[in-house]
Coordinates of C-alpha atoms and ligand atoms in Angstrom, one line a residue:
M1 CA -2.1 -29.9 15.7
P2 CA -0.3 -29.7 19.1
E3 CA 1.6 -26.5 19.6
P4 CA 5.1 -27.1 18.2
T5 CA 8.3 -26.1 20.1
R6 CA 9.4 -22.8 18.7
E7 CA 12.9 -21.4 18.7
R8 CA 13.2 -18.0 20.4
L9 CA 15.4 -15.3 18.9
E10 CA 16.4 -12.1 20.6
A11 CA 16.7 -8.8 18.7
D12 CA 16.8 -5.2 20.0
V13 CA 14.7 -3.9 17.2
L14 CA 12.4 -6.0 15.0
I15 CA 11.1 -4.3 11.8
V16 CA 8.2 -6.0 10.0
G17 CA 8.3 -5.1 6.3
A18 CA 11.3 -4.2 4.1
G19 CA 9.7 -1.4 2.2
P20 CA 10.8 2.2 2.1
A21 CA 9.6 2.9 5.7
G22 CA 11.2 -0.3 7.3
L23 CA 14.5 0.0 5.5
S24 CA 14.8 3.7 6.2
C25 CA 14.3 2.9 9.9
A26 CA 17.0 0.1 9.8
L27 CA 19.4 2.2 7.8
R28 CA 19.0 5.3 10.1
L29 CA 19.5 3.1 13.2
T30 CA 22.8 1.8 11.7
Q31 CA 23.9 5.4 11.1
L32 CA 23.1 6.4 14.6
I33 CA 25.1 3.5 16.0
R34 CA 28.1 4.5 13.9
E35 CA 27.8 8.2 14.9
Y36 CA 27.5 7.2 18.5
Q37 CA 30.6 4.9 18.3
H38 CA 32.6 7.7 16.8
G39 CA 31.8 10.0 19.7
A40 CA 34.8 10.2 22.0
G41 CA 34.6 8.8 25.6
L42 CA 31.1 7.5 25.4
E43 CA 29.6 4.2 26.7
P44 CA 29.1 1.4 24.2
A45 CA 26.1 2.0 21.8
P46 CA 22.8 0.7 23.2
L47 CA 22.4 -1.7 20.3
S48 CA 24.4 -3.2 17.5
P49 CA 23.5 -3.3 13.8
E50 CA 23.3 -7.1 14.0
S51 CA 20.5 -6.9 16.6
I52 CA 18.3 -5.0 14.0
Y53 CA 16.1 -7.6 12.4
V54 CA 14.0 -6.9 9.3
I55 CA 11.5 -9.6 8.2
E56 CA 9.9 -9.4 4.8
K57 CA 7.1 -11.7 3.5
G58 CA 8.3 -11.3 -0.2
S59 CA 10.6 -13.9 -1.6
E60 CA 13.3 -11.2 -1.9
I61 CA 13.7 -7.5 -0.9
G62 CA 11.5 -5.4 -3.1
A63 CA 9.4 -8.3 -4.5
H64 CA 6.2 -6.9 -3.0
S65 CA 7.1 -3.2 -3.5
L66 CA 4.7 -1.5 -5.9
S67 CA 3.9 2.2 -6.5
G68 CA 3.3 4.6 -9.3
A69 CA 5.9 6.2 -8.7
V70 CA 7.1 9.7 -8.5
L71 CA 9.4 10.2 -5.6
D72 CA 9.9 13.5 -3.7
P73 CA 13.6 12.9 -2.7
K74 CA 13.6 15.2 0.4
A75 CA 13.8 12.3 2.9
L76 CA 16.2 10.3 0.7
R77 CA 18.5 13.2 0.4
K78 CA 18.9 13.3 4.2
L79 CA 19.2 9.5 4.6
V80 CA 21.6 8.9 1.7
P81 CA 23.1 12.4 0.8
D82 CA 25.1 11.0 -2.1
Y83 CA 22.2 9.0 -3.7
E84 CA 22.6 11.1 -6.9
T85 CA 25.9 9.5 -7.6
C86 CA 24.3 6.0 -7.5
K87 CA 25.0 3.8 -10.5
P88 CA 22.7 2.9 -12.2
P89 CA 20.7 6.0 -11.3
L90 CA 17.8 5.5 -9.0
G91 CA 15.3 7.3 -11.2
T92 CA 14.7 9.8 -13.9
P93 CA 14.3 13.4 -13.0
V94 CA 10.9 14.8 -13.9
A95 CA 11.3 16.6 -17.3
D96 CA 7.8 17.3 -18.4
E97 CA 4.4 17.3 -16.6
A98 CA 0.8 17.8 -17.5
V99 CA -2.7 17.2 -16.1
Y100 CA -5.5 16.2 -18.5
F101 CA -9.2 16.0 -18.2
L102 CA -10.4 13.1 -20.3
T103 CA -13.7 12.5 -22.0
E104 CA -14.4 9.2 -23.8
G105 CA -12.7 10.4 -27.0
G106 CA -11.0 13.7 -26.1
R107 CA -8.7 15.4 -23.6
W108 CA -8.1 18.9 -22.3
K109 CA -4.9 20.0 -20.8
L110 CA -5.3 22.0 -17.6
P111 CA -3.8 25.4 -18.4
V112 CA -2.1 25.4 -15.0
T113 CA -0.9 22.4 -13.1
P114 CA -2.4 22.5 -9.6
P115 CA 0.4 23.3 -7.1
F116 CA 0.0 20.0 -5.3
L117 CA 0.6 18.1 -8.6
R118 CA 3.8 19.9 -9.6
N119 CA 6.7 17.5 -9.7
H120 CA 9.6 19.7 -10.7
G121 CA 12.7 18.3 -8.8
N122 CA 11.1 14.9 -8.2
L123 CA 12.1 11.5 -9.7
V124 CA 10.2 8.9 -11.7
V125 CA 11.3 5.7 -10.0
S126 CA 10.6 2.0 -9.8
L127 CA 9.8 1.4 -6.2
N128 CA 11.0 -2.2 -6.6
Q129 CA 14.4 -1.1 -7.6
L130 CA 14.6 1.7 -5.0
V131 CA 13.8 -0.8 -2.3
K132 CA 16.2 -3.4 -3.5
W133 CA 19.0 -0.8 -3.4
M134 CA 18.0 0.3 0.1
G135 CA 18.0 -3.3 1.2
R136 CA 21.6 -3.7 0.0
L137 CA 22.6 -0.5 1.9
A138 CA 21.0 -1.7 5.1
E139 CA 22.6 -5.1 4.8
D140 CA 26.1 -3.6 4.0
A141 CA 25.6 -1.5 7.2
G142 CA 25.2 -4.7 9.2
A143 CA 21.4 -5.0 9.7
N144 CA 19.9 -8.5 9.4
L145 CA 17.3 -8.8 6.6
F146 CA 15.2 -12.0 6.4
P147 CA 13.1 -12.1 3.1
G148 CA 10.6 -14.9 2.8
I149 CA 9.6 -14.6 6.5
A150 CA 6.1 -13.3 7.3
G151 CA 4.9 -12.0 10.6
A152 CA 2.0 -14.2 11.7
E153 CA 1.1 -12.7 15.0
L154 CA 2.3 -10.1 17.6
L155 CA 3.6 -11.4 20.9
Y156 CA 2.3 -9.6 24.0
E157 CA 3.2 -9.6 27.7
G158 CA 0.0 -8.0 29.0
E159 CA -0.6 -5.1 26.7
R160 CA 3.0 -4.7 25.9
V161 CA 4.2 -5.8 22.4
V162 CA 7.3 -8.0 22.9
G163 CA 7.9 -9.3 19.4
V164 CA 6.4 -11.3 16.6
R165 CA 5.8 -15.0 15.9
T166 CA 6.8 -15.7 12.3
D167 CA 4.9 -18.0 9.9
D168 CA 4.9 -21.8 10.1
K169 CA 6.2 -23.3 7.0
G170 CA 5.2 -26.6 5.5
L171 CA 1.6 -26.9 6.5
D172 CA -0.8 -28.5 4.1
R173 CA -4.2 -27.0 3.1
N174 CA -5.9 -28.6 6.1
G175 CA -3.3 -27.2 8.5
H176 CA -1.5 -30.5 9.0
P177 CA 2.3 -30.6 9.0
K178 CA 4.0 -31.9 5.8
P179 CA 7.4 -33.6 5.9
N180 CA 9.1 -30.3 5.4
F181 CA 7.3 -28.6 8.3
Q182 CA 9.2 -25.9 10.2
P183 CA 7.5 -24.0 13.0
G184 CA 7.8 -20.2 13.0
Y185 CA 10.2 -18.4 15.3
D186 CA 9.3 -16.3 18.3
I187 CA 11.4 -13.2 17.7
H188 CA 11.5 -11.1 20.8
A189 CA 12.5 -7.4 20.6
Q190 CA 12.7 -4.4 22.8
V191 CA 10.9 -2.4 20.1
T192 CA 8.7 -3.9 17.3
V193 CA 8.2 -1.6 14.3
L194 CA 5.3 -2.2 12.0
A195 CA 6.2 -1.1 8.4
E196 CA 3.9 -3.6 6.6
G197 CA 2.4 -1.2 4.1
P198 CA -1.3 -0.4 3.7
R199 CA -3.8 -2.5 5.8
G200 CA -1.0 -4.6 7.4
S201 CA -2.3 -7.7 9.1
L202 CA -0.3 -7.2 12.3
S203 CA -1.0 -3.4 12.2
K204 CA -4.8 -4.2 12.0
Q205 CA -4.5 -6.6 15.0
A206 CA -2.6 -4.0 17.0
I207 CA -4.9 -1.1 16.2
Q208 CA -7.9 -3.2 17.2
R209 CA -6.5 -4.7 20.3
L210 CA -4.8 -1.6 21.7
H211 CA -7.6 0.8 20.4
L212 CA -5.0 2.9 18.7
D213 CA -7.6 4.4 16.4
R214 CA -9.8 5.8 19.2
G215 CA -10.5 9.4 18.2
S216 CA -9.1 9.1 14.6
S217 CA -11.3 9.2 11.5
P218 CA -11.8 6.0 9.6
Q219 CA -9.0 5.2 7.2
N220 CA -10.1 5.5 3.5
Y221 CA -8.4 3.6 0.7
S222 CA -8.1 3.5 -3.1
I223 CA -7.0 0.7 -5.2
G224 CA -4.3 1.3 -7.7
V225 CA -3.9 -1.0 -10.7
K226 CA -0.8 -0.6 -12.8
E227 CA 1.0 -2.1 -15.8
L228 CA 4.5 -1.6 -17.0
W229 CA 4.9 -1.3 -20.8
E230 CA 7.9 -1.5 -23.2
V231 CA 7.1 0.7 -26.2
P232 CA 9.0 1.8 -29.3
P233 CA 11.2 4.9 -28.7
G234 CA 10.1 8.4 -29.5
R235 CA 6.7 8.4 -27.6
L236 CA 7.4 10.4 -24.5
K237 CA 10.4 12.2 -23.1
P238 CA 12.0 10.2 -20.2
G239 CA 10.8 11.8 -17.0
T240 CA 7.3 12.8 -18.4
V241 CA 4.6 12.7 -15.7
I242 CA 1.0 12.9 -16.8
H243 CA -2.0 12.7 -14.5
T244 CA -5.6 12.4 -15.8
A245 CA -9.0 13.0 -14.3
G246 CA -12.4 12.1 -15.8
W247 CA -13.1 9.2 -18.1
P248 CA -13.5 6.3 -17.6
L249 CA -14.5 7.2 -14.0
E250 CA -17.8 9.0 -13.4
A251 CA -17.9 12.3 -11.6
R252 CA -19.2 10.6 -8.5
Q253 CA -16.0 8.5 -8.2
F254 CA -12.8 9.4 -6.6
G255 CA -9.7 8.6 -8.7
G256 CA -7.7 9.2 -11.8
G257 CA -5.1 7.8 -14.1
F258 CA -1.4 8.2 -14.7
L259 CA 1.2 7.7 -17.3
Y260 CA 4.9 8.1 -16.4
A261 CA 7.9 7.6 -18.6
L262 CA 10.7 5.9 -16.7
T263 CA 12.9 5.7 -19.8
E264 CA 12.4 6.4 -23.5
T265 CA 10.9 2.9 -23.9
R266 CA 9.5 2.1 -20.5
L267 CA 6.1 3.5 -19.4
A268 CA 4.1 3.0 -16.2
V269 CA 0.4 3.3 -16.8
G270 CA -2.2 3.0 -14.1
L271 CA -5.6 3.9 -12.7
V272 CA -6.5 4.7 -9.0
V273 CA -10.1 4.4 -7.8
G274 CA -11.6 5.0 -4.3
L275 CA -12.8 1.9 -2.5
D276 CA -15.8 3.9 -1.2
E277 CA -17.4 2.8 -4.5
R278 CA -21.2 2.6 -4.4
D279 CA -21.8 0.1 -7.2
P280 CA -21.0 -3.5 -6.1
R281 CA -20.5 -4.4 -9.7
F282 CA -17.7 -1.9 -10.3
D283 CA -14.4 -3.6 -11.3
A284 CA -11.3 -1.4 -11.1
H285 CA -9.3 -3.8 -13.2
N286 CA -11.8 -3.6 -16.0
A287 CA -12.0 0.1 -15.7
F288 CA -8.2 0.3 -16.1
Q289 CA -8.4 -1.9 -19.2
R290 CA -11.0 0.5 -20.6
Y291 CA -8.8 3.5 -19.7
K292 CA -6.1 2.2 -22.0
T293 CA -8.5 2.2 -24.9
H294 CA -8.7 6.0 -24.8
P295 CA -7.4 7.2 -28.2
W296 CA -4.6 9.2 -26.6
L297 CA -3.4 6.2 -24.4
R298 CA -3.9 3.7 -27.3
E299 CA -1.5 5.9 -29.3
Q300 CA 1.1 5.9 -26.5
L301 CA 1.0 2.1 -26.0
H302 CA 0.5 1.1 -29.7
G303 CA 3.1 -1.4 -30.9
G304 CA 4.3 -2.0 -27.3
Q305 CA 4.2 -4.9 -24.9
M306 CA 2.9 -5.1 -21.4
V307 CA 5.6 -6.6 -19.3
R308 CA 4.4 -6.4 -15.6
Y309 CA 1.2 -6.0 -13.7
G310 CA 0.4 -5.2 -10.1
A311 CA -2.3 -3.8 -7.8
K312 CA -2.2 -2.4 -4.3
T313 CA -4.3 -0.3 -2.0
I314 CA -3.4 3.2 -1.0
P315 CA -4.3 4.7 2.5
E316 CA -5.7 8.1 1.7
G317 CA -7.5 9.2 4.9
G318 CA -4.7 11.6 5.7
Y319 CA -3.9 13.4 8.9
F320 CA -7.1 12.7 10.9
A321 CA -7.1 9.0 10.0
I322 CA -3.7 8.3 11.4
P323 CA -4.1 6.2 14.6
R324 CA -1.9 6.6 17.6
T325 CA 1.4 5.4 16.3
V326 CA 3.0 4.1 19.5
A327 CA 2.3 1.7 22.3
D328 CA 4.5 -0.1 24.8
G329 CA 7.2 -1.7 22.7
L330 CA 5.5 -0.8 19.4
I331 CA 5.8 1.9 16.7
L332 CA 3.8 2.1 13.4
I333 CA 5.3 3.9 10.4
G334 CA 4.7 4.5 6.7
D335 CA 1.6 3.3 4.9
A336 CA 0.8 0.9 7.8
A337 CA -0.1 4.0 9.9
G338 CA -1.5 6.0 6.9
F339 CA 1.3 8.4 6.3
L340 CA 0.4 9.3 2.8
N341 CA -0.5 12.6 1.1
S342 CA -3.4 11.7 -1.3
Q343 CA -3.5 15.2 -2.6
R344 CA 0.1 15.0 -3.9
L345 CA -0.3 11.2 -4.8
K346 CA 2.8 10.5 -2.7
G347 CA 3.7 8.5 0.3
I348 CA 7.3 7.1 -0.3
H349 CA 8.9 10.3 1.2
L350 CA 6.6 10.2 4.2
A351 CA 7.3 6.5 4.7
M352 CA 11.1 7.2 4.6
K353 CA 10.9 10.2 6.9
T354 CA 8.7 8.4 9.5
G355 CA 11.1 5.4 9.4
M356 CA 14.0 7.8 10.1
L357 CA 12.2 9.5 13.0
A358 CA 11.2 6.2 14.4
A359 CA 14.9 5.1 14.4
E360 CA 16.0 8.3 16.2
T361 CA 13.3 7.7 18.8
I362 CA 14.2 4.1 19.3
F363 CA 17.9 4.9 19.6
D364 CA 17.2 7.4 22.4
A365 CA 14.8 5.1 24.1
L366 CA 17.3 2.2 24.1
L367 CA 20.0 4.5 25.4
R368 CA 17.7 5.1 28.4
R369 CA 16.7 1.4 28.5
D370 CA 13.1 2.4 28.3
S371 CA 10.9 1.3 25.4
S372 CA 7.6 2.1 27.1
A373 CA 4.8 3.9 25.2
E374 CA 5.8 7.1 27.1
A375 CA 9.4 6.9 25.9
L376 CA 8.3 6.0 22.3
R377 CA 5.8 8.9 22.3
Q378 CA 8.8 11.0 21.2
F379 CA 8.1 9.6 17.8
E380 CA 4.7 11.3 17.7
R381 CA 6.3 14.5 18.9
R382 CA 9.0 14.2 16.3
W383 CA 6.7 13.7 13.3
Q384 CA 4.2 16.3 14.6
T385 CA 7.0 18.9 14.7
S386 CA 8.5 18.0 11.3
W387 CA 7.5 18.6 7.7
V388 CA 5.4 15.4 7.9
K389 CA 2.8 17.2 10.0
E390 CA 3.1 20.4 8.0
E391 CA 2.5 18.6 4.7
L392 CA -0.3 16.4 5.9
W393 CA -2.0 19.3 7.7
R394 CA -2.3 21.2 4.4
A395 CA -4.2 18.2 2.9
R396 CA -6.1 17.2 6.1
N397 CA -9.5 17.4 4.5
Y398 CA -8.7 16.6 0.9
R399 CA -9.8 13.0 0.5
Q400 CA -13.0 13.5 2.6
S401 CA -14.2 16.3 0.4
F402 CA -14.8 13.8 -2.5
G403 CA -17.7 12.2 -0.7
R404 CA -20.1 13.9 -3.0
G405 CA -18.2 13.5 -6.2
L406 CA -15.8 15.5 -8.3
W407 CA -17.7 18.8 -8.9
S408 CA -18.5 19.3 -5.2
A409 CA -14.9 18.4 -4.4
T410 CA -13.5 21.0 -6.8
F411 CA -15.3 23.7 -4.8
H412 CA -14.1 22.3 -1.4
V413 CA -10.5 21.7 -2.6
G414 CA -10.3 25.2 -4.0
L415 CA -11.5 26.6 -0.6
Q416 CA -9.0 24.4 1.2
L417 CA -6.2 25.7 -0.9
A418 CA -7.2 29.2 0.1
T419 CA -7.5 28.4 3.8
C420 CA -4.3 26.2 4.3
G421 CA -6.3 23.0 4.2
R422 CA -9.3 23.9 6.3
G423 CA -12.1 24.5 3.9
L424 CA -15.7 24.9 5.1
R425 CA -15.1 22.9 8.3
S426 CA -12.2 22.2 10.6
R427 CA -12.6 18.5 10.2
Y428 CA -14.5 16.9 7.3
R429 CA -16.3 13.6 8.2
S430 CA -15.9 10.3 6.5
R431 CA -17.0 6.7 7.0
P432 CA -15.3 3.3 6.4
D433 CA -15.2 2.5 2.7
Y434 CA -17.4 -0.6 2.8
E435 CA -20.3 1.4 4.2
S436 CA -20.6 3.2 0.9
M437 CA -21.5 0.1 -1.1
Q438 CA -25.1 0.0 -2.1
R439 CA -27.3 -3.1 -2.3
L440 CA -28.2 -4.2 -5.9
E441 CA -31.8 -3.1 -5.4
D442 CA -30.6 0.5 -4.7
C443 CA -28.3 0.6 -7.8
Q444 CA -30.2 2.7 -10.3
A445 CA -27.6 2.8 -13.0
S446 CA -27.0 0.0 -15.4
P447 CA -23.9 -2.1 -14.7
P448 CA -20.6 -0.4 -15.4
P449 CA -19.5 -1.0 -19.0
K450 CA -17.2 -3.9 -19.6
T451 CA -14.2 -4.0 -21.9
K452 CA -13.5 -7.3 -23.7
P453 CA -9.8 -8.0 -23.5
D454 CA -8.0 -8.3 -26.9
G455 CA -4.7 -9.7 -25.4
K456 CA -2.7 -6.9 -27.0
L457 CA -3.8 -3.6 -25.4
T458 CA -6.3 -5.0 -22.9
F459 CA -6.0 -8.1 -20.7
D460 CA -8.2 -10.3 -18.6
K461 CA -7.3 -10.7 -14.9
L462 CA -5.6 -14.0 -15.3
S463 CA -3.2 -12.7 -18.0
D464 CA -2.4 -9.8 -15.8
V465 CA -1.9 -12.0 -12.7
Y466 CA 0.6 -14.0 -14.8
H467 CA 2.5 -10.8 -15.4
S468 CA 2.6 -10.0 -11.7
G469 CA 4.9 -13.0 -11.2
T470 CA 2.6 -14.2 -8.4
R471 CA 3.3 -17.6 -7.0
H472 CA 2.2 -19.4 -3.9
E473 CA 2.7 -22.9 -2.6
E474 CA -0.6 -24.5 -3.6
N475 CA -0.9 -27.0 -0.7
Q476 CA -1.0 -24.6 2.2
P477 CA -3.9 -23.2 4.4
S478 CA -5.8 -20.5 2.6
H479 CA -4.6 -17.0 3.6
L480 CA -8.0 -15.6 3.0
H481 CA -10.2 -16.3 6.0
I482 CA -13.9 -16.1 5.2
A483 CA -15.8 -16.0 8.5
D484 CA -19.1 -17.4 7.1
F485 CA -19.4 -18.9 3.6
N486 CA -23.2 -19.1 4.1
I487 CA -23.3 -15.3 3.8
C488 CA -21.3 -15.5 0.5
N489 CA -23.5 -18.3 -0.9
G490 CA -26.8 -16.9 0.2
R491 CA -27.4 -13.3 1.4
C492 CA -24.5 -11.8 -0.6
I493 CA -25.8 -13.2 -3.9
V494 CA -29.1 -11.5 -3.4
E495 CA -28.0 -8.3 -1.6
Y496 CA -24.8 -7.3 -3.4
G497 CA -24.2 -9.9 -6.2
N498 CA -20.9 -11.0 -4.7
P499 CA -18.8 -7.9 -5.2
C500 CA -15.6 -9.7 -4.3
Q501 CA -15.6 -11.2 -7.9
Y502 CA -15.4 -7.6 -9.2
F503 CA -13.3 -5.7 -6.7
C504 CA -10.5 -8.3 -6.5
P505 CA -8.0 -7.4 -9.3
A506 CA -6.6 -10.9 -9.4
A507 CA -9.6 -13.2 -10.1
V508 CA -9.3 -14.8 -6.7
Y509 CA -13.0 -14.9 -6.0
E510 CA -15.3 -16.8 -8.4
M511 CA -18.9 -17.8 -8.2
E512 CA -19.3 -21.4 -9.4
T513 CA -22.5 -23.1 -10.2
D514 CA -23.4 -26.0 -7.8
S515 CA -23.1 -29.5 -9.2
G516 CA -26.9 -29.8 -9.2
G517 CA -27.1 -26.6 -11.3
Q518 CA -29.5 -25.0 -8.7
G519 CA -27.4 -22.4 -7.0
K520 CA -24.0 -20.9 -6.8
H521 CA -21.1 -21.0 -4.3
L522 CA -18.0 -19.0 -3.8
R523 CA -14.7 -20.5 -4.9
V524 CA -11.5 -18.9 -3.6
N525 CA -8.4 -19.2 -5.8
S526 CA -6.0 -18.0 -3.1
S527 CA -2.9 -18.7 -5.2
N528 CA -3.8 -15.8 -7.6
C529 CA -3.6 -13.2 -4.8
V530 CA -1.4 -10.2 -5.4
H531 CA -1.7 -9.1 -1.7
C532 CA -3.4 -5.8 -2.5
K533 CA -5.8 -6.2 0.6
T534 CA -8.8 -4.8 -1.2
C535 CA -11.0 -7.7 -0.1
D536 CA -10.1 -7.1 3.6
I537 CA -11.2 -3.4 3.2
A538 CA -14.1 -3.4 0.7
D539 CA -16.2 -6.5 1.7
P540 CA -19.6 -5.1 2.7
Y541 CA -20.0 -7.8 5.5
Q542 CA -16.4 -7.5 6.7
I543 CA -16.1 -11.2 6.9
I544 CA -12.9 -11.5 4.8
T545 CA -9.6 -11.3 6.7
W546 CA -6.4 -11.3 4.8
V547 CA -3.5 -13.0 6.6
P548 CA 0.0 -13.6 5.2
P549 CA 0.4 -16.8 3.3
E550 CA 3.6 -18.8 3.8
G551 CA 6.5 -16.3 3.5
G552 CA 8.0 -16.1 0.0
G553 CA 4.6 -16.4 -1.7
G554 CA 3.0 -13.6 -3.6
P555 CA 3.8 -11.3 -6.4
H556 CA 7.2 -10.6 -7.9
Y557 CA 7.2 -6.9 -8.8
D558 CA 10.4 -6.8 -10.8
G559 CA 10.9 -3.2 -12.1
M560 CA 7.5 -2.0 -10.8
Ligands
SF4_601 FE1 -6.3 -8.4 -3.3 FE2 -7.9 -9.8 -1.7 FE3 -7.8 -10.3 -4.4 FE4 -5.7 -10.9 -2.8 S1 -7.7 -11.8 -2.7 S2 -5.7 -9.9 -4.8 S3 -5.8 -9.2 -1.3 S4 -8.6 -8.5 -3.4

C-alpha cells in the first residue's frame, strides 16, 4: 500500500495510555497550569490544558484497566485531596486481612501478617472504576482524551522522540484499505510520555532503540488471572483482603492467590504466577481454575456467579530492572517503566506518583522551553529522592530471591527484611523469564494436573474470554506478529510442545492438525486476545511480537 497522507496534529504533551500513571500525569499538569495562572504578575503558562493529549487503545477510558486491586492511597491523597468525599465511594477501606498457606485440602493462617502485606489504611478498589473517575477529572480540567486510538509507532528526529503515529483504521486482514480506511495521525509533541502499562509496545521499541536498559537487570514478569464473582451476602466482610501462598503452585514456582471483598456480594479472586516458569506445559489459567476448587475457596464462591474475567502481566523486577526513564522528548512512567513493588503486590500508587512527578518535570522543562534528555532528567532526580525510591529500594532484591523456589526465598527475604532490602548480596542476579523455560526432554515431572471445567465454579478459556468482554474487528491485520511460523510448526513442536497454547490465558494459540493428518500447524485466533502480553514475554524463541490492534479493540474490563 502506498504511504497515505497523514494529518499532523500538534500537542505540547502527548501521553500514551490512560491508566493511573497517564491520567495522574495529565491531571497534575492541569493543576500546575492553574496554579501558575493564579500566580500574580507571571508570564502566560508554558502550555494549556487543551494541548495535553492522552491517547488510549481501549474503546473507553478504563476498558483495559485491570488489577487486583488493593490501593495504597498515598499518591491519590496528594493528587485529589478530597477523594474521600467522592460519590459513589472509590473503594472499600480494608477491614480485615489474613495470609494463608494452602495445601490441597487445608489451610494455615500465618500467625503474623508480614509487614509488607499489611493493608490497614488501604482501599479495595476496582481499577476500572478508579480510572474512569480519573478520566472524568482530567477531562473536566480541560485535557484532551482520545479513547479508541492506539499508538502504532514513535516518531523520531534523529534520536529525539517527537511524537507518535496513531493506528491506521479500516485495513483488511491482508493490510489493504477497506472503504472505511482512515490513516492514523502524526501527533507531534514537545514531550511524549509512555504510560502504556506492562510491556508496552512503544516502550519496548524505545527501550531497544535508545538502549535505555543498558546497565539495568532484566525485567521479570508474572501473569495475573482474575475473575469477579457475585456471591450471596454473608460470606466475607466488605474490605476483607486475603492472600494465599502454596497450593496449587509448587514450591519452585513464584506466585500466590488472592481473594478480596469489594462489597458484601462482590468478590475478586485471582492467581499470580511468575513467567519464569520452567515447565512449557504449565497453564496459569488452568492452575487458577484448580485454585478455585480448594475447599475453602469453593465455600466462598458456592452459589455465586462469575461475572467478569481478565488477565494481565505484572512487571516485578523492581528497582534494578527499571530502565533509564528519560530520553530527548521522552519520559516513561508507571508499569511501562517497571515502577511496581512486587513485595507489597502494589503498583497503582507508584504509577500515580511517577505520573505526578513526570508532570512537574515537564512543566518546568516547558517553562524553560527545553525538553531535552538533560532537562527531563529532573524526573529521575525527583523519583530517586521521593518515597518511590525509598519503597522500591527496600524491596530491591525481593523478586530475584525466588529463583530457587519458595523455601530458599523465605530465607533470603527474611535476611532482606533484617538488612533493609540487601540480603546476602547487594544486587541479586536474574535472567529474562523466557530463558527459564526447559525443553520437553528436560522436564522430569509429569505434566501439570488439569482441571476439567464444570461451567459453574471452573471455566474453560473461551468461556472466560467471553466474560472479559473482548471484541476485535475480525477483518484486520493480525496484531500478533510471528516472525517465523516454520519454528512454531517444526522445532517448537519437538523442543517445547508449543507452550503458547498453554501460557496464553485466552486460547489465542491453537495447534491444528494439517489437512493430510500428518502434522500440526499453529492457528492464531487473534480476536480472543485480552492484551496481557504474556506471549511477547514468555515465548522461548522470542519470535512473537505483540502490537496494538485497531484502537477500540480488546477487553472491556467493566468493574475489574
Ligand atoms: Fe495475552 Fe498474547 Fe494471549 Fe493476547 S495472545 S491474550 S497478549 S498471551
